[in-house]
């Protein structure tokens, strides 16, 4: 390895960085599919108005099918993260015990996910006779493993990242790949917008089905709503459907920044953190140098930026188009498409918090929107000039 960039990462553990990078690439493929799915022209959910006596019910008429590739890739990514833990553990056992393991001992090397002290003690006890010395009670590696166990989460140990990882991967390996479904993350009545993002009421974690009633209004009354559908993943054996990309993000972040470094060092995670991704499609003379050129920006980070920017482009075009002297919508869209996702979000960041109607913020936002209008006008003039030449 070059210099001391990853001085804390021994040669025997270099492979785990590649495994983590591979897992992030898989999540990147999931994110690409989700982005195309969530931004499809006809939308994810189609609604219909159905009169019932004196009320009108807004019902779900159609839900776009999720690509089959999504749950398959999710399962592959989660299995890769579990492999990262198991491979790290095996390499460390052989190092600490100073020799390759015999067949009996090798079969006892695994990462437990104990939700109580008693269960972990039972796991340790089973390794007392034939297990590797480092995994026996009092061993250094046993101490590191114990510190990562779900029972340390005193409330709802089942929500610990390790518990969720094992739950998902056991189901994927022995039954079916991850089960995904569309669920509604947020629904806003356009005539009842909250003053702050904090005022949103969370919706139940459940799949959306054709025929579901999402709103009721007096017959003849129009109450437009804005829907924010997302894709959820079922936690096997439960009725929980957390947001898929968030579940992946929380598990992957814990494995990369907490579990793997602690298994290797037995201390607080050292700096620098392992990269989320680096170039693994080519061979490297110096793997450490290649890792140092990687990025800690995850596939989920990129997906959230991309999705946020796609939504922001639509909103900004609508807002700027209301300003006097604004170019036509086609020119606004062309200008916003020219900007990078980062540039779009920077401009959104100049505006005050959404749904905040305080007078000084409204006035300031109008001035900011005028500035953005002028940017779009300049873009239009430059484009026209370039076309004439």
Short mmCIF file of C-alpha atoms in Angstrom, two decimals:
data_model
loop_
_atom_site.label_atom_id
_atom_site.label_comp_id
_atom_site.label_asym_id
_atom_site.label_seq_id
_atom_site.Cartn_x
_atom_site.Cartn_y
_atom_site.Cartn_z
CA UNK A 1 0.00 0.00 0.00
CA UNK A 2 1.16 3.51 -0.76
CA UNK A 3 1.90 5.78 2.21
CA UNK A 4 -0.42 5.51 5.18
CA UNK A 5 -3.77 6.36 3.60
CA UNK A 6 -5.23 3.04 4.78
CA UNK A 7 -2.57 2.11 7.31
CA UNK A 8 -5.28 0.62 9.53
CA UNK A 9 -6.35 -1.90 6.85
CA UNK A 10 -4.10 -5.01 6.79
CA UNK A 11 -3.22 -6.73 3.53
CA UNK A 12 -5.37 -9.73 4.46
CA UNK A 13 -8.49 -7.55 4.43
CA UNK A 14 -8.02 -5.71 1.14
CA UNK A 15 -10.64 -7.92 -0.49
CA UNK A 16 -13.44 -6.62 1.72
CA UNK A 17 -13.14 -3.15 0.18
CA UNK A 18 -13.77 -4.68 -3.26
CA UNK A 19 -16.79 -6.58 -1.92
CA UNK A 20 -18.24 -3.36 -0.51
CA UNK A 21 -17.60 -1.57 -3.79
CA UNK A 22 -19.36 -4.37 -5.68
CA UNK A 23 -22.34 -4.13 -3.33
CA UNK A 24 -22.56 -0.38 -3.89
CA UNK A 25 -22.53 -0.96 -7.65
CA UNK A 26 -25.46 -3.32 -7.23
CA UNK A 27 -27.33 -0.66 -5.25
CA UNK A 28 -26.48 1.77 -8.05
CA UNK A 29 -28.25 -0.54 -10.51
CA UNK A 30 -31.25 -0.68 -8.17
CA UNK A 31 -31.23 3.12 -7.98
CA UNK A 32 -31.14 3.49 -11.78
CA UNK A 33 -34.16 1.20 -12.14
CA UNK A 34 -36.01 3.01 -9.36
CA UNK A 35 -35.30 6.41 -10.91
CA UNK A 36 -36.69 5.35 -14.29
CA UNK A 37 -39.66 3.73 -12.57
CA UNK A 38 -40.49 6.72 -10.37
CA UNK A 39 -40.13 9.28 -13.19
CA UNK A 40 -42.04 7.40 -15.90
CA UNK A 41 -44.26 9.73 -17.97
CA UNK A 42 -47.60 8.29 -16.84
CA UNK A 43 -46.62 8.17 -13.19
CA UNK A 44 -46.45 5.26 -10.77
CA UNK A 45 -50.07 5.55 -9.57
CA UNK A 46 -53.19 6.42 -11.54
CA UNK A 47 -56.29 7.62 -9.68
CA UNK A 48 -60.00 7.75 -10.39
CA UNK A 49 -62.91 9.64 -8.82
CA UNK A 50 -65.85 7.44 -7.81
CA UNK A 51 -69.11 8.99 -6.46
CA UNK A 52 -70.57 7.33 -3.36
CA UNK A 53 -73.85 8.89 -2.18
CA UNK A 54 -72.86 12.44 -1.15
CA UNK A 55 -69.11 12.00 -1.31
CA UNK A 56 -66.51 11.45 -3.97
CA UNK A 57 -63.83 8.88 -3.31
CA UNK A 58 -60.38 9.11 -4.84
CA UNK A 59 -59.32 5.53 -5.46
CA UNK A 60 -56.22 3.86 -6.84
CA UNK A 61 -57.08 2.74 -10.36
CA UNK A 62 -53.68 1.45 -11.45
CA UNK A 63 -50.21 0.82 -9.97
CA UNK A 64 -47.31 0.45 -12.38
CA UNK A 65 -45.60 -2.93 -11.98
CA UNK A 66 -42.12 -2.85 -10.44
CA UNK A 67 -39.38 -4.35 -12.66
CA UNK A 68 -38.55 -7.90 -11.59
CA UNK A 69 -34.86 -7.01 -11.65
CA UNK A 70 -35.25 -4.71 -8.62
CA UNK A 71 -35.80 -7.35 -5.92
CA UNK A 72 -33.19 -9.64 -7.48
CA UNK A 73 -30.54 -6.91 -7.34
CA UNK A 74 -31.59 -5.96 -3.80
CA UNK A 75 -31.10 -9.55 -2.66
CA UNK A 76 -27.68 -9.70 -4.36
CA UNK A 77 -26.56 -6.48 -2.67
CA UNK A 78 -27.66 -7.61 0.79
CA UNK A 79 -25.97 -11.00 0.37
CA UNK A 80 -22.78 -9.16 -0.65
CA UNK A 81 -22.87 -7.08 2.53
CA UNK A 82 -23.31 -10.18 4.64
CA UNK A 83 -20.43 -11.80 2.76
CA UNK A 84 -18.27 -8.78 3.61
CA UNK A 85 -18.86 -9.50 7.31
CA UNK A 86 -18.28 -13.24 7.03
CA UNK A 87 -15.11 -12.90 4.92
CA UNK A 88 -13.68 -10.31 7.28
CA UNK A 89 -14.42 -12.57 10.23
CA UNK A 90 -12.84 -15.64 8.62
CA UNK A 91 -9.66 -13.80 7.64
CA UNK A 92 -9.30 -12.36 11.13
CA UNK A 93 -9.84 -15.76 12.78
CA UNK A 94 -7.05 -17.33 10.73
CA UNK A 95 -4.74 -14.40 11.48
CA UNK A 96 -5.37 -14.32 15.22
CA UNK A 97 -5.13 -18.09 15.60
CA UNK A 98 -1.99 -18.23 13.46
CA UNK A 99 -2.95 -21.08 11.18
CA UNK A 100 -5.49 -22.24 8.56
CA UNK A 101 -8.61 -23.70 10.13
CA UNK A 102 -9.49 -27.37 10.04
CA UNK A 103 -12.87 -28.35 8.62
CA UNK A 104 -14.67 -28.55 11.97
CA UNK A 105 -13.46 -25.17 13.14
CA UNK A 106 -14.14 -23.51 9.78
CA UNK A 107 -17.81 -24.55 9.93
CA UNK A 108 -18.17 -22.70 13.23
CA UNK A 109 -17.00 -19.36 11.85
CA UNK A 110 -20.05 -17.17 11.33
CA UNK A 111 -21.39 -13.76 12.28
CA UNK A 112 -24.23 -14.20 14.79
CA UNK A 113 -27.10 -11.77 15.21
CA UNK A 114 -28.21 -12.25 18.81
CA UNK A 115 -31.05 -10.18 20.18
CA UNK A 116 -30.30 -11.16 23.83
CA UNK A 117 -27.21 -11.72 25.97
CA UNK A 118 -28.39 -15.28 26.60
CA UNK A 119 -28.47 -16.17 22.90
CA UNK A 120 -24.99 -14.77 22.37
CA UNK A 121 -23.71 -16.78 25.33
CA UNK A 122 -25.21 -19.90 23.74
CA UNK A 123 -23.50 -19.07 20.44
CA UNK A 124 -20.16 -18.69 22.20
CA UNK A 125 -20.64 -21.89 24.18
CA UNK A 126 -21.06 -23.92 20.98
CA UNK A 127 -17.54 -22.88 20.00
CA UNK A 128 -15.92 -23.90 23.30
CA UNK A 129 -14.76 -27.33 22.14
CA UNK A 130 -14.17 -27.35 18.37
CA UNK A 131 -14.35 -23.67 17.56
CA UNK A 132 -11.38 -21.41 16.78
CA UNK A 133 -9.71 -20.09 19.98
CA UNK A 134 -10.37 -16.47 18.96
CA UNK A 135 -14.13 -17.10 18.94
CA UNK A 136 -14.29 -18.66 22.38
CA UNK A 137 -15.46 -16.75 25.42
CA UNK A 138 -12.86 -14.20 26.45
CA UNK A 139 -11.20 -14.16 23.04
CA UNK A 140 -10.37 -10.84 21.40
CA UNK A 141 -12.44 -11.46 18.30
CA UNK A 142 -15.37 -12.71 20.39
CA UNK A 143 -15.26 -9.35 22.17
CA UNK A 144 -15.42 -7.47 18.87
CA UNK A 145 -18.34 -9.58 17.66
CA UNK A 146 -20.19 -9.16 20.93
CA UNK A 147 -19.94 -5.37 20.65
CA UNK A 148 -21.78 -5.46 17.30
CA UNK A 149 -24.74 -7.56 18.42
CA UNK A 150 -28.34 -6.36 18.11
CA UNK A 151 -29.06 -6.78 21.83
CA UNK A 152 -27.07 -3.61 22.46
CA UNK A 153 -30.03 -1.78 20.92
CA UNK A 154 -32.10 -1.83 24.09
CA UNK A 155 -35.36 -0.87 22.36
CA UNK A 156 -36.46 -2.96 19.37
CA UNK A 157 -33.33 -5.02 18.83
CA UNK A 158 -34.95 -6.33 15.66
CA UNK A 159 -34.37 -2.91 14.06
CA UNK A 160 -30.59 -3.14 14.52
CA UNK A 161 -28.88 -3.12 11.08
CA UNK A 162 -27.32 -6.55 11.67
CA UNK A 163 -30.68 -8.05 12.64
CA UNK A 164 -32.28 -6.61 9.50
CA UNK A 165 -29.41 -7.78 7.29
CA UNK A 166 -29.65 -11.36 8.57
CA UNK A 167 -33.45 -11.32 8.30
CA UNK A 168 -33.38 -10.22 4.66
CA UNK A 169 -30.53 -12.48 3.54
CA UNK A 170 -31.87 -15.61 5.23
CA UNK A 171 -35.17 -15.08 3.45
CA UNK A 172 -33.49 -14.38 0.10
CA UNK A 173 -31.24 -17.44 0.32
CA UNK A 174 -33.84 -19.93 1.48
CA UNK A 175 -37.20 -18.68 0.23
CA UNK A 176 -37.63 -15.84 -2.26
CA UNK A 177 -35.76 -12.66 -3.24
CA UNK A 178 -36.73 -9.42 -1.55
CA UNK A 179 -40.42 -8.59 -1.79
CA UNK A 180 -41.08 -5.03 -2.96
CA UNK A 181 -44.23 -3.00 -3.46
CA UNK A 182 -45.32 0.56 -4.11
CA UNK A 183 -46.31 2.47 -0.99
CA UNK A 184 -47.31 6.07 -0.45
CA UNK A 185 -44.64 8.00 1.44
CA UNK A 186 -46.43 11.37 1.57
CA UNK A 187 -49.77 12.75 0.39
CA UNK A 188 -50.47 16.49 0.46
CA UNK A 189 -53.80 18.17 -0.20
CA UNK A 190 -52.91 21.20 -2.27
CA UNK A 191 -55.36 23.35 -0.30
CA UNK A 192 -53.92 22.24 3.04
CA UNK A 193 -50.17 22.47 2.58
CA UNK A 194 -48.30 22.41 5.88
CA UNK A 195 -46.20 25.41 6.87
CA UNK A 196 -43.17 23.25 7.48
CA UNK A 197 -41.79 19.87 6.42
CA UNK A 198 -41.99 18.93 10.11
CA UNK A 199 -45.78 19.08 9.90
CA UNK A 200 -46.07 16.10 7.57
CA UNK A 201 -47.97 13.17 9.04
CA UNK A 202 -46.32 9.82 8.27
CA UNK A 203 -48.50 7.42 6.32
CA UNK A 204 -48.87 3.74 7.24
CA UNK A 205 -46.16 1.38 5.97
CA UNK A 206 -48.32 -0.70 3.66
CA UNK A 207 -48.44 -1.54 -0.05
CA UNK A 208 -50.82 0.35 -2.31
CA UNK A 209 -53.43 -1.80 -3.98
CA UNK A 210 -55.91 -1.20 -6.77
CA UNK A 211 -59.15 -0.02 -5.21
CA UNK A 212 -57.54 1.63 -2.18
CA UNK A 213 -59.35 4.81 -1.11
CA UNK A 214 -56.85 7.61 -0.51
CA UNK A 215 -59.21 10.56 -0.09
CA UNK A 216 -62.88 11.47 0.36
CA UNK A 217 -64.47 14.85 -0.37
CA UNK A 218 -68.04 16.17 -0.58
CA UNK A 219 -69.53 15.43 -4.00
CA UNK A 220 -68.77 18.24 -6.42
CA UNK A 221 -65.83 19.54 -4.40
CA UNK A 222 -62.38 19.50 -5.94
CA UNK A 223 -59.45 18.88 -3.59
CA UNK A 224 -56.31 18.27 -5.67
CA UNK A 225 -53.65 16.18 -3.97
CA UNK A 226 -49.95 15.70 -4.58
CA UNK A 227 -48.73 12.14 -4.12
CA UNK A 228 -45.21 10.99 -3.37
CA UNK A 229 -45.16 7.25 -4.07
CA UNK A 230 -42.08 5.23 -3.26
CA UNK A 231 -41.01 1.59 -3.35
CA UNK A 232 -41.02 -0.31 -0.06
CA UNK A 233 -39.40 -3.59 0.93
CA UNK A 234 -41.08 -6.09 3.21
CA UNK A 235 -39.21 -7.14 6.32
CA UNK A 236 -39.78 -10.89 6.21
CA UNK A 237 -42.19 -12.20 8.81
CA UNK A 238 -43.53 -8.73 9.59
CA UNK A 239 -46.08 -6.28 8.20
CA UNK A 240 -43.43 -3.56 7.92
CA UNK A 241 -42.69 -1.99 4.52
CA UNK A 242 -39.88 0.55 5.00
CA UNK A 243 -38.67 2.60 2.05
CA UNK A 244 -36.44 0.26 0.04
CA UNK A 245 -33.62 2.68 -0.69
CA UNK A 246 -33.52 3.83 2.96
CA UNK A 247 -33.31 0.23 4.21
CA UNK A 248 -30.39 -0.43 1.87
CA UNK A 249 -28.70 2.81 2.90
CA UNK A 250 -28.92 2.13 6.64
CA UNK A 251 -27.67 -1.46 6.38
CA UNK A 252 -24.88 -0.69 3.92
CA UNK A 253 -23.69 2.32 5.91
CA UNK A 254 -23.47 0.28 9.11
CA UNK A 255 -21.56 -2.56 7.46
CA UNK A 256 -19.04 -0.26 5.76
CA UNK A 257 -18.46 2.40 8.41
CA UNK A 258 -19.02 0.42 11.63
CA UNK A 259 -19.06 -3.36 11.45
CA UNK A 260 -16.14 -4.11 9.12
CA UNK A 261 -13.73 -1.57 10.66
CA UNK A 262 -14.59 -2.70 14.21
CA UNK A 263 -14.12 -6.39 13.34
CA UNK A 264 -10.70 -5.57 11.91
CA UNK A 265 -9.40 -3.14 14.53
CA UNK A 266 -11.46 -3.75 17.67
CA UNK A 267 -11.60 0.02 18.17
CA UNK A 268 -13.65 3.01 17.11
CA UNK A 269 -13.79 3.13 13.29
CA UNK A 270 -10.49 4.69 12.15
CA UNK A 271 -9.92 7.30 9.48
CA UNK A 272 -10.18 7.37 6.57
CA UNK A 273 -13.38 5.36 6.16
CA UNK A 274 -13.51 2.63 3.56
CA UNK A 275 -14.66 3.98 0.20
CA UNK A 276 -18.22 3.24 -0.83
CA UNK A 277 -16.87 2.52 -4.29
CA UNK A 278 -13.60 2.42 -6.17
CA UNK A 279 -12.53 1.05 -9.55
CA UNK A 280 -12.72 -2.75 -9.39
CA UNK A 281 -13.18 -3.54 -13.08
CA UNK A 282 -9.41 -3.40 -13.65
CA UNK A 283 -6.45 -4.84 -11.77
CA UNK A 284 -4.25 -2.63 -9.59
CA UNK A 285 -0.59 -2.88 -8.69
CA UNK A 286 -1.40 -0.93 -5.52
CA UNK A 287 -4.88 -1.65 -4.21
CA UNK A 288 -4.53 0.86 -1.39
CA UNK A 289 -3.79 3.67 -3.82
CA UNK A 290 -6.78 2.66 -5.93
CA UNK A 291 -8.97 2.74 -2.83
CA UNK A 292 -7.68 6.19 -1.91
CA UNK A 293 -8.95 7.41 -5.30
CA UNK A 294 -12.41 6.01 -4.61
CA UNK A 295 -15.39 7.88 -3.19
CA UNK A 296 -17.40 7.83 0.02
CA UNK A 297 -20.41 9.13 -1.92
CA UNK A 298 -22.73 6.17 -2.05
CA UNK A 299 -25.10 5.01 -4.77
CA UNK A 300 -27.97 6.10 -2.51
CA UNK A 301 -26.47 9.60 -2.23
CA UNK A 302 -26.31 9.86 -6.01
CA UNK A 303 -29.84 8.52 -6.42
CA UNK A 304 -31.30 10.98 -3.92
CA UNK A 305 -29.52 13.88 -5.62
CA UNK A 306 -30.72 12.74 -9.04
CA UNK A 307 -34.32 12.23 -7.92
CA UNK A 308 -34.37 15.50 -6.00
CA UNK A 309 -33.01 17.41 -8.97
CA UNK A 310 -35.56 15.85 -11.35
CA UNK A 311 -38.40 17.01 -9.10
CA UNK A 312 -36.76 20.39 -8.54
CA UNK A 313 -36.49 21.05 -12.29
CA UNK A 314 -40.26 20.71 -12.61
CA UNK A 315 -40.95 22.91 -9.59
CA UNK A 316 -38.46 25.59 -10.60
CA UNK A 317 -39.87 25.76 -14.13
CA UNK A 318 -43.36 26.32 -12.66
CA UNK A 319 -42.19 28.96 -10.17
CA UNK A 320 -40.03 30.95 -12.58
CA UNK A 321 -42.71 30.81 -15.27
CA UNK A 322 -45.00 32.85 -12.97
CA UNK A 323 -42.52 35.74 -12.80
CA UNK A 324 -43.18 38.69 -15.14
CA UNK A 325 -40.88 38.67 -18.15
CA UNK A 326 -40.15 34.98 -17.86
CA UNK A 327 -39.20 33.06 -21.02
CA UNK A 328 -41.58 30.38 -22.24
CA UNK A 329 -41.64 27.05 -20.43
CA UNK A 330 -39.72 25.28 -23.20
CA UNK A 331 -36.74 27.60 -22.74
CA UNK A 332 -36.90 27.23 -18.96
CA UNK A 333 -36.87 23.45 -19.27
CA UNK A 334 -33.93 23.59 -21.70
CA UNK A 335 -31.93 25.81 -19.31
CA UNK A 336 -32.65 23.61 -16.30
CA UNK A 337 -31.68 20.49 -18.26
CA UNK A 338 -28.34 22.11 -19.07
CA UNK A 339 -27.57 22.52 -15.38
CA UNK A 340 -26.05 19.63 -13.45
CA UNK A 341 -28.03 18.04 -10.64
CA UNK A 342 -25.76 19.79 -8.14
CA UNK A 343 -26.33 23.17 -9.80
CA UNK A 344 -30.10 22.68 -9.75
CA UNK A 345 -30.13 21.80 -6.06
CA UNK A 346 -27.88 24.77 -5.26
CA UNK A 347 -30.43 27.09 -6.85
CA UNK A 348 -33.28 25.42 -4.98
CA UNK A 349 -31.28 25.91 -1.79
CA UNK A 350 -31.37 29.68 -2.31
CA UNK A 351 -35.14 29.67 -1.81
CA UNK A 352 -36.82 29.68 1.59
CA UNK A 353 -38.29 26.51 3.08
CA UNK A 354 -41.19 25.10 1.12
CA UNK A 355 -44.69 26.05 2.33
CA UNK A 356 -43.34 28.85 4.53
CA UNK A 357 -45.52 31.88 3.81
CA UNK A 358 -43.89 34.49 6.05
CA UNK A 359 -43.85 37.83 4.21
CA UNK A 360 -40.11 38.48 4.32
CA UNK A 361 -39.34 35.00 2.99
CA UNK A 362 -41.90 35.34 0.19
CA UNK A 363 -40.42 38.69 -0.89
CA UNK A 364 -36.87 37.35 -0.78
CA UNK A 365 -37.88 34.32 -2.85
CA UNK A 366 -39.46 36.54 -5.49
CA UNK A 367 -36.15 38.39 -5.91
CA UNK A 368 -34.28 35.08 -6.12
CA UNK A 369 -36.73 33.81 -8.75
CA UNK A 370 -36.20 36.99 -10.76
CA UNK A 371 -32.49 36.25 -10.71
CA UNK A 372 -33.12 32.72 -11.94
CA UNK A 373 -35.41 34.13 -14.65
CA UNK A 374 -32.56 36.35 -15.80
CA UNK A 375 -30.21 33.32 -15.92
CA UNK A 376 -32.70 31.53 -18.16
CA UNK A 377 -33.06 34.59 -20.40
CA UNK A 378 -29.27 34.86 -20.76
CA UNK A 379 -29.12 31.17 -21.64
CA UNK A 380 -31.79 31.71 -24.31
CA UNK A 381 -29.93 34.63 -25.88
CA UNK A 382 -26.63 32.72 -25.90
CA UNK A 383 -28.28 29.67 -27.43
CA UNK A 384 -29.87 31.80 -30.13
CA UNK A 385 -26.58 33.54 -30.91
CA UNK A 386 -24.75 30.21 -31.13
CA UNK A 387 -27.42 28.90 -33.50
CA UNK A 388 -27.06 31.92 -35.80
CA UNK A 389 -23.35 31.24 -36.14
#
